[in-house]
Amino acid sequence: MYSQEPGPEDGSPPLPRGFRSILLGMTLEEVKQALLEEPYFNYRGDPDVSLLAEPNKTVIETDGAVYIERGFFQFHENSLYIINLFLSRDEIDHYSMFTTLKEKYGTPLSLSPEAVIWEDGTVRLSLERPLTVKYIEKEVFQALLEKSKIRKSHIMLSREEFLDQF
């Protein structure tokens, strides 16, 4: 694995904020409308939308078409912050995707057998094995990670307090 901060002097364009017309930061309703119009998805409407157990979180899961097997679109407080595209291994291979992304966006920040990652100030783009492309809104994702760490540390503290009762 290597890690290298890509430089603006490499001439590569900024990372995309999403796939085609579906962009990070869009509202749930905007993404639903875009999915209905996108030829790479077989979105049927609300039956593909599910609420998660956590408050303020929603996921759209939909079948893809041709090159995309499935798409998952995760929202926090009505804002799209993660796009997961599971690509068809019958139509696309990992090396072709890697080569295309590297040519377009330059040297990745990180390369490992599990994932290749490009980042800029707002977006993380990754190509993960076996063949998934993921777009993440970094600010929202980091805030949720921090909140999760605080919750876990509180649970561990409560567990320790419980064990001290014996």
PDB file of N, CA and C in Angstrom, residues 17-19 22-24 41 71-74 80-85 132-137:
ATOM      1  N   ARG A  17     -18.773  15.183  -7.726  1.00  0.00           N
ATOM      2  CA  ARG A  17     -19.598  15.173  -6.511  1.00  0.00           C
ATOM      3  C   ARG A  17     -20.685  14.118  -6.588  1.00  0.00           C
ATOM      4  N   GLY A  18     -20.602  13.212  -7.567  1.00  0.00           N
ATOM      5  CA  GLY A  18     -21.577  12.147  -7.701  1.00  0.00           C
ATOM      6  C   GLY A  18     -21.512  11.530  -9.076  1.00  0.00           C
ATOM      7  N   PHE A  19     -22.521  10.733  -9.374  1.00  0.00           N
ATOM      8  CA  PHE A  19     -22.590  10.013 -10.639  1.00  0.00           C
ATOM      9  C   PHE A  19     -23.652  10.655 -11.528  1.00  0.00           C
ATOM     10  N   ILE A  22     -26.835  12.656 -10.307  1.00  0.00           N
ATOM     11  CA  ILE A  22     -27.085  12.411  -8.886  1.00  0.00           C
ATOM     12  C   ILE A  22     -25.861  12.857  -8.101  1.00  0.00           C
ATOM     13  N   LEU A  23     -26.023  13.937  -7.346  1.00  0.00           N
ATOM     14  CA  LEU A  23     -24.891  14.581  -6.695  1.00  0.00           C
ATOM     15  C   LEU A  23     -25.032  14.599  -5.179  1.00  0.00           C
ATOM     16  N   LEU A  24     -23.913  14.460  -4.504  1.00  0.00           N
ATOM     17  CA  LEU A  24     -23.894  14.576  -3.049  1.00  0.00           C
ATOM     18  C   LEU A  24     -24.480  15.922  -2.657  1.00  0.00           C
ATOM     19  N   PHE A  41     -30.420   3.222 -14.017  1.00  0.00           N
ATOM     20  CA  PHE A  41     -31.126   2.697 -12.851  1.00  0.00           C
ATOM     21  C   PHE A  41     -32.552   2.315 -13.221  1.00  0.00           C
ATOM     22  N   GLY A  71     -27.681   0.214  -6.801  1.00  0.00           N
ATOM     23  CA  GLY A  71     -27.254   1.503  -6.282  1.00  0.00           C
ATOM     24  C   GLY A  71     -27.838   1.729  -4.905  1.00  0.00           C
ATOM     25  N   PHE A  72     -27.038   2.230  -3.997  1.00  0.00           N
ATOM     26  CA  PHE A  72     -27.472   2.598  -2.656  1.00  0.00           C
ATOM     27  C   PHE A  72     -27.154   4.075  -2.463  1.00  0.00           C
ATOM     28  N   PHE A  73     -28.155   4.832  -2.014  1.00  0.00           N
ATOM     29  CA  PHE A  73     -28.015   6.266  -1.841  1.00  0.00           C
ATOM     30  C   PHE A  73     -28.400   6.576  -0.394  1.00  0.00           C
ATOM     31  N   GLN A  74     -27.431   7.010   0.410  1.00  0.00           N
ATOM     32  CA  GLN A  74     -27.651   7.216   1.832  1.00  0.00           C
ATOM     33  C   GLN A  74     -27.787   8.707   2.135  1.00  0.00           C
ATOM     34  N   LEU A  80     -28.107  13.867   0.613  1.00  0.00           N
ATOM     35  CA  LEU A  80     -27.352  12.712   0.126  1.00  0.00           C
ATOM     36  C   LEU A  80     -25.888  12.863   0.512  1.00  0.00           C
ATOM     37  N   TYR A  81     -25.356  11.863   1.248  1.00  0.00           N
ATOM     38  CA  TYR A  81     -23.959  11.957   1.646  1.00  0.00           C
ATOM     39  C   TYR A  81     -23.118  10.741   1.251  1.00  0.00           C
ATOM     40  N   ILE A  82     -23.745   9.643   0.813  1.00  0.00           N
ATOM     41  CA  ILE A  82     -22.992   8.503   0.298  1.00  0.00           C
ATOM     42  C   ILE A  82     -23.728   7.913  -0.895  1.00  0.00           C
ATOM     43  N   ILE A  83     -22.968   7.640  -1.947  1.00  0.00           N
ATOM     44  CA  ILE A  83     -23.470   6.925  -3.119  1.00  0.00           C
ATOM     45  C   ILE A  83     -22.619   5.676  -3.277  1.00  0.00           C
ATOM     46  N   ASN A  84     -23.252   4.510  -3.274  1.00  0.00           N
ATOM     47  CA  ASN A  84     -22.579   3.234  -3.523  1.00  0.00           C
ATOM     48  C   ASN A  84     -23.121   2.654  -4.818  1.00  0.00           C
ATOM     49  N   LEU A  85     -22.244   2.422  -5.783  1.00  0.00           N
ATOM     50  CA  LEU A  85     -22.646   1.814  -7.044  1.00  0.00           C
ATOM     51  C   LEU A  85     -21.945   0.470  -7.184  1.00  0.00           C
ATOM     52  N   THR A 132     -16.998  -1.900  -6.690  1.00  0.00           N
ATOM     53  CA  THR A 132     -17.923  -0.898  -6.177  1.00  0.00           C
ATOM     54  C   THR A 132     -17.276   0.475  -6.281  1.00  0.00           C
ATOM     55  N   VAL A 133     -18.031   1.446  -6.757  1.00  0.00           N
ATOM     56  CA  VAL A 133     -17.580   2.835  -6.765  1.00  0.00           C
ATOM     57  C   VAL A 133     -18.385   3.556  -5.689  1.00  0.00           C
ATOM     58  N   LYS A 134     -17.666   4.297  -4.842  1.00  0.00           N
ATOM     59  CA  LYS A 134     -18.319   4.969  -3.724  1.00  0.00           C
ATOM     60  C   LYS A 134     -17.924   6.445  -3.708  1.00  0.00           C
ATOM     61  N   TYR A 135     -18.945   7.298  -3.552  1.00  0.00           N
ATOM     62  CA  TYR A 135     -18.753   8.735  -3.393  1.00  0.00           C
ATOM     63  C   TYR A 135     -19.201   9.094  -1.979  1.00  0.00           C
ATOM     64  N   ILE A 136     -18.366   9.831  -1.250  1.00  0.00           N
ATOM     65  CA  ILE A 136     -18.698  10.198   0.125  1.00  0.00           C
ATOM     66  C   ILE A 136     -18.500  11.701   0.321  1.00  0.00           C
ATOM     67  N   GLU A 137     -19.503  12.338   0.911  1.00  0.00           N
ATOM     68  CA  GLU A 137     -19.404  13.734   1.346  1.00  0.00           C
ATOM     69  C   GLU A 137     -18.610  13.715   2.648  1.00  0.00           C
TER      70      GLU A 137
END
